[in-house]
Every structure is written in C-alpha cells, then in structure tokens.
Coordinates of C-alpha atoms in Angstrom, one line a residue:
M1 CA -30.2 45.3 -34.6
P2 CA -26.8 45.4 -32.9
F3 CA -24.9 42.1 -32.2
P4 CA -25.1 41.1 -28.5
P5 CA -22.0 41.8 -26.5
G6 CA -19.4 39.0 -26.0
D7 CA -20.3 38.4 -22.3
M8 CA -23.9 37.8 -23.2
V9 CA -23.0 35.4 -26.0
A10 CA -20.6 33.5 -23.6
A11 CA -23.4 33.3 -21.0
F12 CA -25.8 31.9 -23.5
G13 CA -23.3 29.4 -24.6
R14 CA -22.8 28.2 -21.0
H15 CA -26.5 28.0 -20.6
L16 CA -26.8 25.7 -23.6
H17 CA -23.9 23.6 -22.4
F18 CA -25.6 23.1 -19.0
K19 CA -28.9 22.1 -20.7
C20 CA -26.9 19.5 -22.7
L21 CA -25.4 18.2 -19.5
E22 CA -28.8 18.1 -17.8
Q23 CA -30.2 15.9 -20.7
A24 CA -27.1 13.7 -20.7
L25 CA -27.5 13.1 -16.9
I26 CA -31.1 12.1 -17.3
D27 CA -30.4 9.9 -20.3
R28 CA -27.5 8.1 -18.7
H29 CA -29.0 7.8 -15.2
P30 CA -32.8 7.9 -15.4
E31 CA -33.1 6.7 -11.8
V32 CA -32.3 10.2 -10.6
A33 CA -34.2 12.1 -13.3
E34 CA -36.8 13.4 -10.8
R35 CA -34.0 14.9 -8.7
V36 CA -32.1 16.6 -11.5
C37 CA -32.3 20.4 -11.6
F38 CA -30.5 23.1 -13.7
D39 CA -30.2 26.3 -11.7
D40 CA -29.4 29.4 -13.7
T41 CA -30.9 32.0 -11.3
N42 CA -27.6 33.4 -10.3
R43 CA -24.2 34.1 -11.9
L44 CA -22.9 30.6 -10.9
M45 CA -24.9 28.3 -13.1
H46 CA -25.0 24.8 -11.7
L47 CA -26.5 21.4 -12.4
K48 CA -27.6 19.7 -9.2
V49 CA -29.1 16.4 -8.0
T50 CA -31.3 17.2 -4.9
L51 CA -31.0 15.0 -1.9
S52 CA -33.2 16.0 1.1
A53 CA -33.8 18.9 3.4
G54 CA -32.7 21.4 0.7
R55 CA -29.3 19.7 0.3
S56 CA -27.9 18.7 -3.1
V57 CA -24.8 17.7 -5.0
A58 CA -23.8 20.2 -7.7
L59 CA -21.7 20.5 -10.8
A60 CA -20.5 24.0 -11.7
Q61 CA -17.6 25.9 -13.3
V62 CA -15.6 27.7 -10.6
H63 CA -12.5 29.8 -10.5
M64 CA -9.3 28.5 -8.8
G65 CA -6.6 31.1 -9.0
Y66 CA -6.2 32.0 -12.7
S67 CA -8.0 28.9 -13.9
T68 CA -11.6 27.9 -14.4
V69 CA -12.4 24.3 -13.7
W70 CA -15.3 22.0 -13.4
C71 CA -16.2 21.1 -9.8
V72 CA -18.5 18.4 -8.3
M73 CA -19.4 19.6 -4.8
A74 CA -21.1 17.7 -2.1
P75 CA -23.2 19.6 0.5
E76 CA -20.9 18.8 3.4
L77 CA -18.6 21.8 4.1
D78 CA -15.6 19.6 4.9
S79 CA -16.0 17.5 1.8
K80 CA -13.3 17.7 -0.9
P81 CA -14.5 19.1 -4.3
S82 CA -13.9 16.8 -7.3
V83 CA -12.0 18.9 -9.8
W84 CA -11.9 18.3 -13.6
P85 CA -10.4 20.3 -16.5
L86 CA -12.7 22.3 -18.8
D87 CA -12.1 19.9 -21.7
T88 CA -13.5 16.9 -19.8
P89 CA -16.1 15.1 -21.9
D90 CA -19.7 15.7 -20.9
E91 CA -20.4 12.0 -20.1
V92 CA -17.5 12.0 -17.6
L93 CA -18.8 15.1 -15.9
V94 CA -22.4 13.8 -15.5
D95 CA -21.1 10.3 -14.4
A96 CA -18.9 12.0 -11.7
L97 CA -21.9 14.0 -10.5
H98 CA -24.1 10.9 -10.4
A99 CA -21.5 8.9 -8.5
V100 CA -21.2 11.4 -5.7
A101 CA -25.0 12.0 -5.6
S102 CA -25.8 8.3 -5.7
A103 CA -23.5 7.7 -2.7
R104 CA -25.3 10.3 -0.7
I105 CA -28.7 9.0 -1.6
T106 CA -27.8 5.3 -0.7
G107 CA -25.6 6.2 2.3
K108 CA -22.7 4.3 0.8
A109 CA -19.1 5.4 -0.1
V110 CA -18.5 6.8 -3.5
S111 CA -17.7 3.9 -5.8
S112 CA -14.3 3.5 -7.4
P113 CA -12.8 4.9 -9.5
W114 CA -14.9 8.1 -9.0
R115 CA -14.0 8.3 -5.3
W116 CA -10.5 9.0 -6.5
D117 CA -11.6 11.6 -9.0
E118 CA -10.8 9.3 -11.9
S119 CA -13.1 8.3 -14.7
S120 CA -11.7 4.8 -15.5
R121 CA -9.9 2.1 -13.6
S122 CA -6.1 1.9 -13.7
D123 CA -3.2 0.5 -11.7
M124 CA -3.4 3.6 -9.5
T125 CA -7.1 3.3 -8.6
E126 CA -6.6 -0.5 -8.0
L127 CA -3.7 0.3 -5.7
A128 CA -5.7 3.0 -3.9
D129 CA -8.6 0.6 -3.4
I130 CA -6.3 -2.1 -1.9
L131 CA -4.6 0.4 0.5
D132 CA -7.9 2.0 1.5
A133 CA -9.3 -1.5 2.3
R134 CA -6.2 -2.2 4.5
G135 CA -6.8 0.9 6.5
L136 CA -4.3 3.4 5.0
R137 CA -5.4 6.9 4.2
V138 CA -5.1 7.6 0.5
R139 CA -4.9 11.4 0.0
R140 CA -4.8 11.6 -3.8
V141 CA -4.7 9.6 -7.0
A142 CA -3.4 11.1 -10.2
A143 CA -3.7 9.0 -13.4
G144 CA -6.2 10.1 -16.1
N145 CA -7.3 13.2 -14.2
R146 CA -4.2 15.1 -13.0
W147 CA -6.2 18.1 -11.5
S148 CA -6.9 18.4 -7.8
A149 CA -7.9 20.9 -5.2
V150 CA -5.5 21.7 -2.3
G151 CA -6.2 23.6 0.9
P152 CA -9.4 24.5 2.7
R153 CA -12.6 24.4 0.7
H154 CA -13.3 28.2 1.1
E155 CA -10.0 29.0 -0.5
A156 CA -9.0 25.9 -2.4
K157 CA -6.1 26.1 -4.8
L158 CA -5.7 24.2 -8.0
D159 CA -2.8 21.6 -8.2
I160 CA -2.0 20.0 -11.5
A161 CA 0.4 17.1 -11.5
G162 CA 3.4 17.4 -13.7
R163 CA 4.3 15.1 -16.5
D164 CA 7.5 13.9 -14.8
D165 CA 5.5 12.9 -11.7
G166 CA 4.0 10.0 -13.7
C167 CA 0.9 8.4 -12.4
F168 CA 0.8 8.3 -8.6
V169 CA -1.0 7.6 -5.3
D170 CA -0.3 9.7 -2.2
V171 CA -0.7 7.9 1.1
E172 CA -0.5 9.4 4.6
F173 CA 1.1 7.4 7.3
P174 CA 1.2 8.5 11.0
D175 CA 4.9 9.4 10.7
A176 CA 5.5 10.0 7.0
F177 CA 4.0 10.9 3.6
V178 CA 4.4 8.3 0.9
R179 CA 4.1 8.7 -2.9
V180 CA 3.8 5.6 -5.0
S181 CA 4.6 6.5 -8.6
L182 CA 4.4 4.6 -11.9
K183 CA 6.6 6.4 -14.4
S184 CA 6.9 5.7 -18.1
A185 CA 10.6 5.1 -18.2
L186 CA 11.4 3.8 -14.7
G187 CA 8.2 1.9 -13.6
W188 CA 7.3 1.7 -9.9
L189 CA 8.9 4.1 -7.4
V190 CA 8.0 4.5 -3.7
D191 CA 9.2 7.8 -2.2
V192 CA 8.8 8.7 1.5
Y193 CA 8.8 12.2 2.9
V194 CA 9.7 12.5 6.6
P195 CA 8.4 15.8 8.1
E196 CA 10.7 15.6 11.1
V197 CA 13.8 16.1 8.8
E198 CA 12.1 17.7 5.8
A199 CA 13.6 15.0 3.6
W200 CA 12.7 12.5 0.9
G201 CA 13.9 8.9 0.9
R202 CA 13.3 6.0 -1.5
V203 CA 12.2 2.5 -0.7
D204 CA 14.4 -0.3 -2.1
L205 CA 11.6 -2.1 -3.9
G206 CA 13.9 -4.7 -5.4
G207 CA 15.2 -5.7 -2.0
H208 CA 11.7 -6.0 -0.5
L209 CA 10.2 -7.8 -3.5
W210 CA 13.0 -10.2 -4.4
G211 CA 15.8 -9.7 -1.9
T212 CA 18.0 -8.0 -4.6
T213 CA 18.9 -4.3 -4.8
L214 CA 18.5 -3.2 -8.4
P215 CA 21.2 -1.2 -10.1
A216 CA 18.8 1.6 -11.3
P217 CA 15.8 3.3 -9.8
G218 CA 12.4 1.8 -10.3
V219 CA 10.8 -1.6 -10.9
P220 CA 9.3 -2.3 -14.3
R221 CA 5.5 -2.2 -14.2
T222 CA 5.2 -5.8 -15.6
D223 CA 7.5 -7.2 -12.9
A224 CA 5.4 -6.2 -9.9
S225 CA 1.6 -6.2 -9.3
T226 CA -0.4 -3.6 -7.4
A227 CA -1.0 -6.2 -4.7
E228 CA 2.8 -6.8 -4.3
I229 CA 3.4 -3.0 -4.1
A230 CA 0.6 -2.8 -1.5
D231 CA 2.2 -5.5 0.6
V232 CA 5.5 -3.6 0.7
L233 CA 3.7 -0.4 1.8
C234 CA 1.7 -2.2 4.5
K235 CA 5.0 -3.3 6.2
G236 CA 5.2 0.3 7.4
V237 CA 7.8 3.0 7.5
R238 CA 10.0 1.3 10.1
A239 CA 10.4 -1.8 8.0
W240 CA 11.8 0.1 5.0
D241 CA 15.5 0.6 4.4
L242 CA 15.6 4.3 3.4
E243 CA 18.4 6.3 1.9
V244 CA 17.2 9.7 3.1
S245 CA 18.3 12.9 1.4
V246 CA 18.4 15.5 4.3
R247 CA 19.2 19.2 3.7
P248 CA 18.8 21.2 7.0
A249 CA 21.8 20.2 9.1
E250 CA 20.2 21.5 12.3
T251 CA 17.2 19.1 12.0
A252 CA 17.0 16.3 14.6
V253 CA 16.7 12.8 13.3
P254 CA 13.6 10.8 14.5
D255 CA 14.3 7.6 16.4
W256 CA 13.2 5.3 13.7
L257 CA 15.8 6.7 11.3
E258 CA 18.7 6.1 13.7
G259 CA 21.2 3.7 12.0
L260 CA 20.1 4.5 8.5
D261 CA 22.3 6.3 6.0
V262 CA 21.2 9.9 6.6
G263 CA 24.6 11.6 6.5
L264 CA 23.9 14.6 8.7
D265 CA 27.6 15.4 8.9
E266 CA 27.7 15.8 5.1
L267 CA 25.0 18.4 4.7
V268 CA 25.0 21.9 3.3
E269 CA 22.2 24.3 4.1
D270 CA 21.2 25.9 0.8
S271 CA 19.9 29.2 2.0
S272 CA 22.4 31.8 0.8
P273 CA 22.6 33.3 -2.7
V274 CA 24.5 31.4 -5.4
I275 CA 26.7 34.4 -6.1
G276 CA 29.7 34.4 -3.7
R277 CA 29.4 30.8 -2.5
R278 CA 32.5 28.7 -3.0
S279 CA 32.6 25.6 -5.1
L280 CA 33.0 22.3 -3.3
G281 CA 36.3 20.5 -3.5
P282 CA 36.6 17.4 -5.7
R283 CA 36.3 14.9 -2.8
E284 CA 33.4 16.8 -1.2
L285 CA 31.6 17.2 -4.5
T286 CA 32.0 13.5 -5.3
D287 CA 30.7 12.4 -1.9
K288 CA 27.6 14.5 -2.2
V289 CA 26.9 13.3 -5.7
L290 CA 27.4 9.7 -4.7
D291 CA 25.0 10.1 -1.7
Q292 CA 22.3 11.5 -4.0
L293 CA 22.7 8.8 -6.6
T294 CA 22.5 6.2 -3.9
S295 CA 19.4 7.8 -2.4
Y296 CA 17.8 7.9 -5.8
G297 CA 18.1 4.1 -6.1
F298 CA 21.3 3.6 -8.2
G299 CA 22.1 0.4 -6.3
D300 CA 25.6 -0.5 -7.4
V301 CA 27.4 2.9 -7.4
A302 CA 30.3 3.1 -5.1
E303 CA 33.3 5.2 -4.2
G304 CA 36.1 4.8 -6.7
D305 CA 39.6 6.1 -7.2
A306 CA 41.2 9.4 -8.4
E307 CA 40.7 8.4 -12.0
T308 CA 37.1 7.1 -11.6
P309 CA 35.6 8.9 -8.6
I310 CA 32.3 6.9 -8.8
Q311 CA 32.3 3.4 -10.0
S312 CA 29.5 1.1 -11.1
D313 CA 29.2 -2.3 -12.8
T314 CA 26.1 -1.2 -14.7
F315 CA 26.8 2.4 -15.5
H316 CA 29.7 4.3 -17.1
I317 CA 29.8 7.6 -15.2
E318 CA 31.1 10.5 -17.1
W319 CA 32.0 13.9 -15.6
H320 CA 31.4 16.7 -18.2
N321 CA 33.5 19.7 -17.2
R322 CA 33.1 21.9 -20.2
A323 CA 31.2 25.1 -20.2
K324 CA 29.5 24.4 -23.5
N325 CA 26.1 22.7 -23.4
L326 CA 26.0 19.0 -24.3
S327 CA 25.1 18.5 -28.0
T328 CA 23.6 15.4 -29.5
S329 CA 26.9 14.4 -31.1
E330 CA 28.6 14.7 -27.7
V331 CA 26.0 12.5 -25.9
Q332 CA 26.4 10.0 -28.7
R333 CA 30.1 9.9 -28.3
L334 CA 29.8 9.5 -24.5
N335 CA 27.2 6.7 -25.0
G336 CA 29.7 4.9 -27.3
L337 CA 32.3 5.1 -24.5
A338 CA 29.8 3.7 -22.0
A339 CA 29.0 0.8 -24.3
A340 CA 32.7 0.0 -24.8
A341 CA 33.4 0.2 -21.1
G342 CA 31.4 -3.0 -20.3
E343 CA 33.4 -6.2 -19.8
Y344 CA 30.7 -8.6 -21.2
V345 CA 27.7 -6.4 -21.8
P346 CA 27.5 -2.6 -22.7
K347 CA 27.3 -0.3 -19.8
R348 CA 24.6 2.5 -19.7
L349 CA 25.5 6.1 -19.4
I350 CA 25.3 8.6 -16.5
V351 CA 26.5 12.1 -17.3
L352 CA 27.3 14.7 -14.6
T353 CA 27.6 18.2 -16.0
A354 CA 27.9 21.8 -14.8
A355 CA 26.4 22.9 -18.2
G356 CA 23.1 22.3 -19.9
M357 CA 22.1 20.3 -22.9
S358 CA 20.1 20.8 -26.1
R359 CA 16.6 19.3 -26.5
P360 CA 17.7 16.9 -29.3
A361 CA 20.6 15.8 -27.0
A362 CA 18.1 15.1 -24.2
D363 CA 15.9 13.2 -26.6
F364 CA 18.8 11.0 -27.6
A365 CA 19.8 10.4 -24.0
D366 CA 16.3 9.2 -23.3
T367 CA 16.4 6.8 -26.3
A368 CA 19.8 5.5 -25.1
K369 CA 18.3 5.0 -21.6
A370 CA 21.0 7.3 -20.2
F371 CA 20.7 9.7 -17.2
V372 CA 22.0 13.3 -17.5
F373 CA 22.2 15.4 -14.4
F374 CA 23.2 19.0 -13.8
V375 CA 25.5 19.3 -10.8
D376 CA 25.4 22.5 -8.7
R377 CA 29.1 22.7 -7.8
T378 CA 28.4 24.9 -4.7
T379 CA 26.0 22.3 -3.1
G380 CA 26.5 19.1 -5.1
E381 CA 22.7 19.0 -5.7
L382 CA 21.6 17.1 -8.8
T383 CA 18.9 18.2 -11.3
G384 CA 17.7 16.0 -14.1
L385 CA 18.3 17.4 -17.6
N386 CA 16.6 14.6 -19.6
S387 CA 13.2 13.1 -18.8
R388 CA 14.7 9.8 -17.5
A389 CA 16.9 11.7 -15.1
R390 CA 14.0 14.0 -14.0
E391 CA 11.8 10.9 -13.3
A392 CA 14.6 9.6 -11.0
G393 CA 14.4 12.8 -8.9
W394 CA 12.2 13.5 -5.9
P395 CA 8.5 14.4 -6.2
D396 CA 8.0 18.1 -6.9
T397 CA 5.9 18.7 -3.8
D398 CA 6.3 19.5 -0.2
P399 CA 3.5 17.8 1.7
A400 CA 4.6 19.2 5.1
R401 CA 3.7 22.7 3.9
Q402 CA 0.3 21.8 2.4
E403 CA -2.7 22.5 4.6
Q404 CA -4.1 19.1 5.5
E405 CA -7.9 19.6 5.7
P406 CA -10.1 16.7 7.0
W407 CA -11.2 15.8 3.4

C-alpha cells in the first residue's frame, strides 16, 4: 500500500489539531458546549461557536501575504479579525474564540485583555483600558501578541511589530496619531505623528510629569504609572510641547504647531538618489544633528563651539570621522573618554559616525548605555546602530498611509 501524499497527511494533521481545539474549548468553557461546531466540509477548516440566525464566531487558519496565521473572526463584515501566530498555545486560541463569542452572546464588549488581541494583562492593556474608558480611540495594542491585521477585511495584510518598537499602544486623536511605547532600555516614550506635516514629534514626559526635562529619551517604567501616562495623554495634542521632525519643506504647518520648534527653514527634501548629492557643510550638518537629538528627547544638548560642536552636561558627544567601522576596542576607548569628561560624575557616550559598527561593538555600547548613530552626511539624518539608539528613533510606521477601516 503506497504511503499517502504529503498534502493528505498535512490535511489529516490539521483535522486532528482542530478536533483537539474543539475538545479544549468544550473543556475550558462548558457553558458554550452546545454551540461549538467543527466544520471541515470545505478546504478552510474552522472551529465555530454558533450565535443565532446562522451567524457564528469562527477560528481558522488563513493566509495573509506569504504567512499563515490563526484568525478569530466575528460575523460582522466591518469587524477586525483577531490575529495570532501559528505557534500560539491551544488554550490561548480557544480562550480568544470564547471571549469574542461570549461578548456576542451576552451583547457586551469583548473583555480585556482579549479585546486588544492579548492573552494576559500588562501595562499596555491596562493603559489601553484607561484610555478607552476616557473616550480615546485605541487602534492597537502590542505586548505579548505582536501580530495584527492592517487594511480592509477582504484584503487584510499582516503587520508584525518589530523588536525595537517595544510594547506599545496606538491611539488615534482627531488631529494626530499617538504611539505610547514601553521599551526595554528607555522606558516610556510618547511619539506623535502629525499628518498635516507628515512628521513625528516626541512629548516631553519629564516636563509634564515632574516639570523637569530629562537629559535622555524615555521615562523609566518604575518612575511613572499607567494612570500618570494616561493623564498626560488626556491633556490633548495642543497641550504638549513637541519637538517635531519635519521633512517635506513645502508642507504647511497646522495652526496648533505655530510657535513650536519645527524648523521648516532647516529642512532638506530627501527624494533624490544618494549618488551625486553634495555633503552638508560642518555647520549645516551640526545643526541638523542637533535638531534631531533634541527632537528625540536628549534634553540638555546644545550648540557648542568649533572644538565641541554639540555640548551636553550628561553626554560626551564624539564625532567618528573614520571610514573603518567601529570596533569593540574603539567603542571601549571612546567610552573611557566619556567617563573621564565628567566633572563630578562620568558622562555617558553618544557617537556620531559615517561608518558602521560590528555586532560585538554594538553589544558593548548597549552595556555601556551609550548611543551610536550613523549620520547621513548628505541629509544629516540619524539612524541608530545599537539597540539603545534604535529605540530612541521614531516608530517604523506611517499611520497616514495605512487604510483606516472602521474596525
């Protein structure tokens, strides 16, 4: 007897997995046992909890782009699918299915943390609950589950949050998009995207919480509660002192940004190829780097002199002008210079380089709590080379270009 083909074996394996899920759902939530049904009559196997009038909430494996994911789908066409990676534990999948189905049966909202596509409570789900209760629209939570669907339901695309994004909550305001992040190295960050100028800005959390601007980006997690962060957010966009990093020079500035440090006269439109563009002069390059460091939240950097173009009481800022990539020994040497530069306490290190760096050097920079940025000498734009510097950068998303469906 010939061995069955691979696709038949795979289909049988999926069938058995769904049967296990069916039994787990009944065992964990016996109150819906009579509504549970495993449907394998078509190619898309799915486990469903029936509601009424032929409607149901279903769990299935679906394709999004080049990936296969678990989806919990409610019957409403405008509802957002709950997306989970394939290695999600069975108990999490059936609990997610039950949470959505139970809400439809009782006529209540999906309970937290499941309403945020999360399987356990965290600082992010707690913050999302507070903001939602205060009338703000929470668009996404990413903590334990970093997978989400983006775009209209009939052609949804998979979006996976990057490691450097940390855990975050995305909040939609009438005139801005806000991402509240909790990052491993920096702590709390609040970044604001303003569609009118296609620009990111960062809220001075230290100033709003304690009336003191902090020398480095972020507020340690233990120094601020989710309720305090929510209070800052609920003040609204017009109450925040934003350092906005604007790129397109021709973009008009909205009224509420007038008087803030936008720097439209210092902008370079980065649309031409790198080859053939001139490098910026020393003064122009320094100004652009200083503007970006300030907008990132380095609160005590300031214009210096010819010998030290950018000065700081907290950081020793080193310009690395060699073509060779930074090695571990070089970063160690520069870190020693930074420590010695402090008058009473060692300074921390910021390196600005036109080269790259080795992975061991980046690891040492993180250990030393240093920031290493690559500087594009044609635009002055900064790119983080170690994880701490990457965490200080802007979120890797453009909410203005995402289709905003009524989910």
